[in-house]
Amino acid sequence: MSLPRKRGSLKGILSSFNLEQCLCGLFFAEDMMTKTSQLDESAFRHIDQKLLLNQKRVSHSPRVLLLYGSLRQKSFSRLMTEEASRVLEKFGAEIKIFNPSGLPLPDDAKDTHEKVQELRQMVNWSEAMVWCSPERHGAMTGIM
């Protein structure tokens, strides 16, 4: 569909606008958005409301572990992690922040290392995690 090149001519634009073509295009796009022929419908099952809603309710606040990937004293990652912890606490979450200082590199120490054990205990305690790391050459730091 080409539009007329007349400047300021709304009438010319509207006269070349084919409403029928536009509506057919909209119906076609809507049809494409609702049909999922590429998916195997047998792989989906309906939500079992009894199973979903009959769960034992959690009696504690969400437990969130925050980790940052910088060892610098004035680390922006650490500052952002601390700010995120304040926001999450305002939402009612229980927060723990892991300080990576002293954490050995992977395969550099036994799993009985004090910082490794501390991290494992915090991970087991948590129900969610927030990771904050500076970008180094397009990736997270080696600490993470």
Coordinates of C-alpha atoms in Angstrom, one line a residue:
M1 CA 0.0 0.0 0.0
S2 CA 1.5 3.3 -1.0
L3 CA 0.5 6.6 0.5
P4 CA 0.1 9.8 -1.6
R5 CA 3.0 12.2 -1.5
K6 CA 0.8 15.3 -1.1
R7 CA 2.0 17.4 1.8
G8 CA -0.6 18.3 4.4
S9 CA -3.3 16.4 2.5
L10 CA -5.1 14.3 5.2
K11 CA -7.9 13.7 2.8
G12 CA -5.4 12.2 0.3
I13 CA -3.9 9.9 2.9
L14 CA -7.3 8.7 4.2
S15 CA -8.7 8.1 0.6
S16 CA -5.8 5.8 -0.1
F17 CA -6.1 4.0 3.2
N18 CA -7.9 0.7 2.6
L19 CA -9.8 -0.1 5.8
E20 CA -10.7 -3.6 4.7
Q21 CA -7.0 -4.5 4.1
C22 CA -6.2 -3.0 7.5
L23 CA -8.9 -5.0 9.3
C24 CA -7.9 -8.2 7.5
G25 CA -4.3 -7.6 8.6
L26 CA -5.4 -7.1 12.2
F27 CA -7.4 -10.3 12.2
F28 CA -4.6 -12.2 10.7
A29 CA -2.1 -10.9 13.3
E30 CA -4.6 -11.8 16.1
D31 CA -5.0 -15.3 14.7
M32 CA -1.2 -15.7 14.6
M33 CA -0.9 -14.6 18.2
T34 CA -3.5 -17.1 19.6
K35 CA -2.7 -20.2 17.6
T36 CA 0.2 -22.2 18.9
S37 CA 0.5 -25.0 16.4
Q38 CA 4.3 -25.3 17.2
L39 CA 3.5 -26.4 20.7
D40 CA 2.3 -29.9 21.7
E41 CA -0.9 -29.2 23.7
S42 CA -0.6 -32.6 25.4
A43 CA 2.4 -31.4 27.2
F44 CA 0.3 -28.9 29.2
R45 CA -2.0 -29.8 32.0
H46 CA -4.7 -27.7 33.8
I47 CA -3.8 -26.2 37.1
D48 CA -5.0 -28.4 40.0
Q49 CA -6.5 -25.8 42.3
K50 CA -6.7 -28.2 45.3
L51 CA -3.0 -29.0 45.0
L52 CA -2.0 -25.3 44.4
L53 CA -4.1 -23.7 47.1
N54 CA -4.0 -26.5 49.7
Q55 CA -0.3 -25.9 50.4
K56 CA 0.9 -25.3 54.0
R57 CA 1.3 -21.5 54.3
V58 CA 4.8 -20.2 55.0
S59 CA 4.9 -18.4 58.4
H60 CA 8.1 -16.4 57.9
S61 CA 9.2 -13.5 55.7
P62 CA 10.9 -14.3 52.4
R63 CA 14.5 -15.1 52.9
V64 CA 16.8 -13.3 50.5
L65 CA 20.5 -13.7 50.2
L66 CA 22.4 -10.9 48.5
L67 CA 25.9 -11.4 47.0
Y68 CA 28.2 -8.9 45.5
G69 CA 31.3 -9.5 43.4
S70 CA 33.8 -7.0 44.3
L71 CA 36.4 -6.8 47.1
R72 CA 37.2 -3.1 46.8
Q73 CA 36.5 -0.9 49.9
K74 CA 34.4 1.6 47.9
S75 CA 32.7 -1.0 45.7
F76 CA 29.6 0.2 43.8
S77 CA 28.4 -3.4 43.7
R78 CA 28.5 -3.6 47.5
L79 CA 26.8 -0.2 47.7
M80 CA 24.0 -1.3 45.3
T81 CA 23.7 -4.6 47.2
E82 CA 23.2 -2.7 50.5
E83 CA 20.6 -0.4 48.8
A84 CA 18.8 -3.4 47.5
S85 CA 18.8 -4.9 51.0
R86 CA 17.1 -1.8 52.3
V87 CA 14.4 -1.9 49.6
L88 CA 13.8 -5.6 50.2
E89 CA 13.6 -5.1 54.0
K90 CA 10.9 -2.4 53.3
F91 CA 9.0 -5.0 51.4
G92 CA 9.2 -7.3 54.5
A93 CA 12.0 -9.7 53.4
E94 CA 14.6 -11.1 55.8
I95 CA 18.0 -10.3 54.4
K96 CA 21.5 -11.7 54.6
I97 CA 24.5 -10.3 52.7
F98 CA 27.5 -12.5 51.9
N99 CA 30.8 -10.7 52.1
P100 CA 33.1 -12.5 49.6
S101 CA 36.3 -11.3 51.2
G102 CA 38.4 -14.4 52.0
L103 CA 36.4 -16.7 49.7
P104 CA 38.9 -19.0 47.9
L105 CA 38.9 -19.4 44.2
P106 CA 37.2 -22.5 42.9
D107 CA 39.3 -25.6 43.4
D108 CA 41.8 -23.6 45.4
A109 CA 40.6 -24.8 48.8
K110 CA 38.7 -27.7 50.3
D111 CA 35.0 -27.5 50.8
T112 CA 35.6 -27.4 54.5
H113 CA 37.0 -23.9 54.2
E114 CA 35.3 -21.4 56.6
K115 CA 34.1 -19.0 53.9
V116 CA 32.8 -21.9 51.7
Q117 CA 30.9 -23.3 54.6
E118 CA 29.5 -19.8 55.4
L119 CA 28.3 -19.4 51.8
R120 CA 26.7 -22.9 51.8
Q121 CA 24.8 -22.2 55.0
M122 CA 23.5 -18.9 53.6
V123 CA 22.5 -20.5 50.3
N124 CA 20.6 -23.3 52.2
W125 CA 18.9 -20.7 54.3
S126 CA 17.8 -18.5 51.4
E127 CA 14.7 -18.8 49.3
A128 CA 15.9 -16.2 46.8
M129 CA 19.1 -14.5 45.7
V130 CA 20.2 -11.2 44.3
W131 CA 23.6 -11.1 42.6
C132 CA 25.4 -7.8 41.9
S133 CA 28.7 -7.9 40.1
P134 CA 30.8 -5.4 38.3
E135 CA 31.2 -6.1 34.6
R136 CA 34.7 -7.2 33.7
H137 CA 35.3 -7.7 30.0
G138 CA 31.6 -8.4 29.4
A139 CA 31.2 -10.9 32.2
M140 CA 30.8 -11.2 35.9
T141 CA 33.9 -11.1 38.1
G142 CA 35.8 -14.3 39.0
I143 CA 34.5 -13.9 42.6
M144 CA 31.0 -14.8 41.4

